Amino acid sequence: MAEYFAHLLWLRGEQDFLGNRYSRKHLLRFDGGLEISASSSPHIVPVPMSDAASVDPEEAFVASLASCHMLWFLSIAARRGFCVDCYADSPVGIMARNSDGKLAITVVTLKPDVTFSDDCLPARDEIEQMHHQAHQECFIANSVKSEVRCEPLFGQSPAGRPDSAT
């Protein structure tokens, strides 16, 4: 079993929180040290409370599906002896009401464009098979139905400082 970690930090500062006039911009930090500016989607929370230049959760979800699919596809192609020179994708996620009437990313369409070396071109059906297998193996695609748990911490703020509210 492997565990994956991220750290999220949002600070109010002097913003009008109770008046709902606060920025949704926050920081995502990953185990390798990478930090990404994140925010709510401007499709959901209007600018300036959202930061359109930051990654929103819906974009991150779509990108993680595309990234996982690509990594599996590359691995499968290499094992089958097909040399990939370039893999590009412009995935699209659609938010709509699901069967329970809740807003959800209901469809993600990957649009991979793969270029192979001239000396090892797979046939169209082989490419389709590799994409199918990549989809079947993708951890993120297999996780979409996963349980999401919430285990609040009490006595410490998210930044690790004692919580003055307790």
Tab-separated table of N, CA and C in Angstrom, residues 3-4 7 18 25 34 36 46 49 56 58-60 81 95 104 108 116 119 121 146-148 150 162:
chain	number	residue	atom	x	y	z
A	3	GLU	N	0.961	5.561	0.276
A	3	GLU	CA	0.221	6.731	0.738
A	3	GLU	C	0.734	7.956	0.011
A	4	TYR	N	-0.160	8.869	-0.298
A	4	TYR	CA	0.183	10.090	-1.003
A	4	TYR	C	-0.277	11.264	-0.166
A	7	HIS	N	-0.381	19.152	1.087
A	7	HIS	CA	-0.682	20.109	2.146
A	7	HIS	C	-1.412	21.275	1.507
A	18	LEU	N	-17.106	36.918	6.985
A	18	LEU	CA	-18.522	36.790	7.290
A	18	LEU	C	-19.406	37.475	6.250
A	25	LYS	N	-8.362	31.872	-3.032
A	25	LYS	CA	-7.006	31.470	-3.424
A	25	LYS	C	-6.305	30.819	-2.232
A	34	LEU	N	6.993	21.020	-4.607
A	34	LEU	CA	6.281	21.858	-5.561
A	34	LEU	C	5.114	22.548	-4.878
A	36	ILE	N	1.733	25.002	-5.728
A	36	ILE	CA	0.850	25.460	-6.800
A	36	ILE	C	-0.199	26.381	-6.208
A	46	PRO	N	-17.293	33.973	-8.576
A	46	PRO	CA	-16.799	35.000	-9.494
A	46	PRO	C	-15.488	35.647	-9.042
A	49	MET	N	-13.141	37.024	-6.071
A	49	MET	CA	-13.022	36.052	-4.983
A	49	MET	C	-12.325	34.780	-5.460
A	56	ASP	N	-7.938	25.297	-10.388
A	56	ASP	CA	-9.093	25.007	-9.545
A	56	ASP	C	-9.262	23.491	-9.422
A	58	GLU	N	-11.565	21.427	-10.147
A	58	GLU	CA	-12.120	20.738	-11.305
A	58	GLU	C	-11.060	20.548	-12.389
A	59	GLU	N	-10.257	21.587	-12.624
A	59	GLU	CA	-9.151	21.468	-13.591
A	59	GLU	C	-8.140	20.432	-13.124
A	60	ALA	N	-7.820	20.433	-11.834
A	60	ALA	CA	-6.855	19.473	-11.300
A	60	ALA	C	-7.363	18.049	-11.464
A	81	GLY	N	7.039	-2.224	-27.469
A	81	GLY	CA	8.085	-1.910	-28.439
A	81	GLY	C	7.762	-0.754	-29.365
A	95	MET	N	-19.137	19.741	-16.180
A	95	MET	CA	-19.860	19.742	-14.920
A	95	MET	C	-21.348	19.846	-15.223
A	104	ALA	N	-21.576	17.669	-10.453
A	104	ALA	CA	-20.412	16.783	-10.485
A	104	ALA	C	-19.744	16.893	-11.847
A	108	VAL	N	-15.462	13.199	-18.451
A	108	VAL	CA	-14.143	13.720	-18.808
A	108	VAL	C	-13.768	13.064	-20.122
A	116	PHE	N	4.466	8.672	-32.866
A	116	PHE	CA	5.425	7.586	-32.692
A	116	PHE	C	6.606	7.794	-33.633
A	119	ASP	N	10.101	4.468	-37.254
A	119	ASP	CA	10.554	3.086	-37.400
A	119	ASP	C	9.722	2.087	-36.585
A	121	LEU	N	5.774	2.227	-36.024
A	121	LEU	CA	4.410	2.749	-36.018
A	121	LEU	C	3.399	1.638	-35.740
A	146	SER	N	-14.328	6.202	-5.515
A	146	SER	CA	-13.767	5.907	-4.200
A	146	SER	C	-14.447	6.691	-3.090
A	147	GLU	N	-14.356	6.141	-1.906
A	147	GLU	CA	-14.862	6.796	-0.708
A	147	GLU	C	-13.980	7.998	-0.392
A	148	VAL	N	-14.588	9.080	0.024
A	148	VAL	CA	-13.849	10.249	0.485
A	148	VAL	C	-14.204	10.436	1.949
A	150	CYS	N	-13.601	12.411	5.752
A	150	CYS	CA	-13.221	13.679	6.364
A	150	CYS	C	-12.983	13.407	7.841
A	162	PRO	N	-1.539	26.406	17.479
A	162	PRO	CA	-2.682	26.113	18.350
A	162	PRO	C	-3.903	26.896	17.886
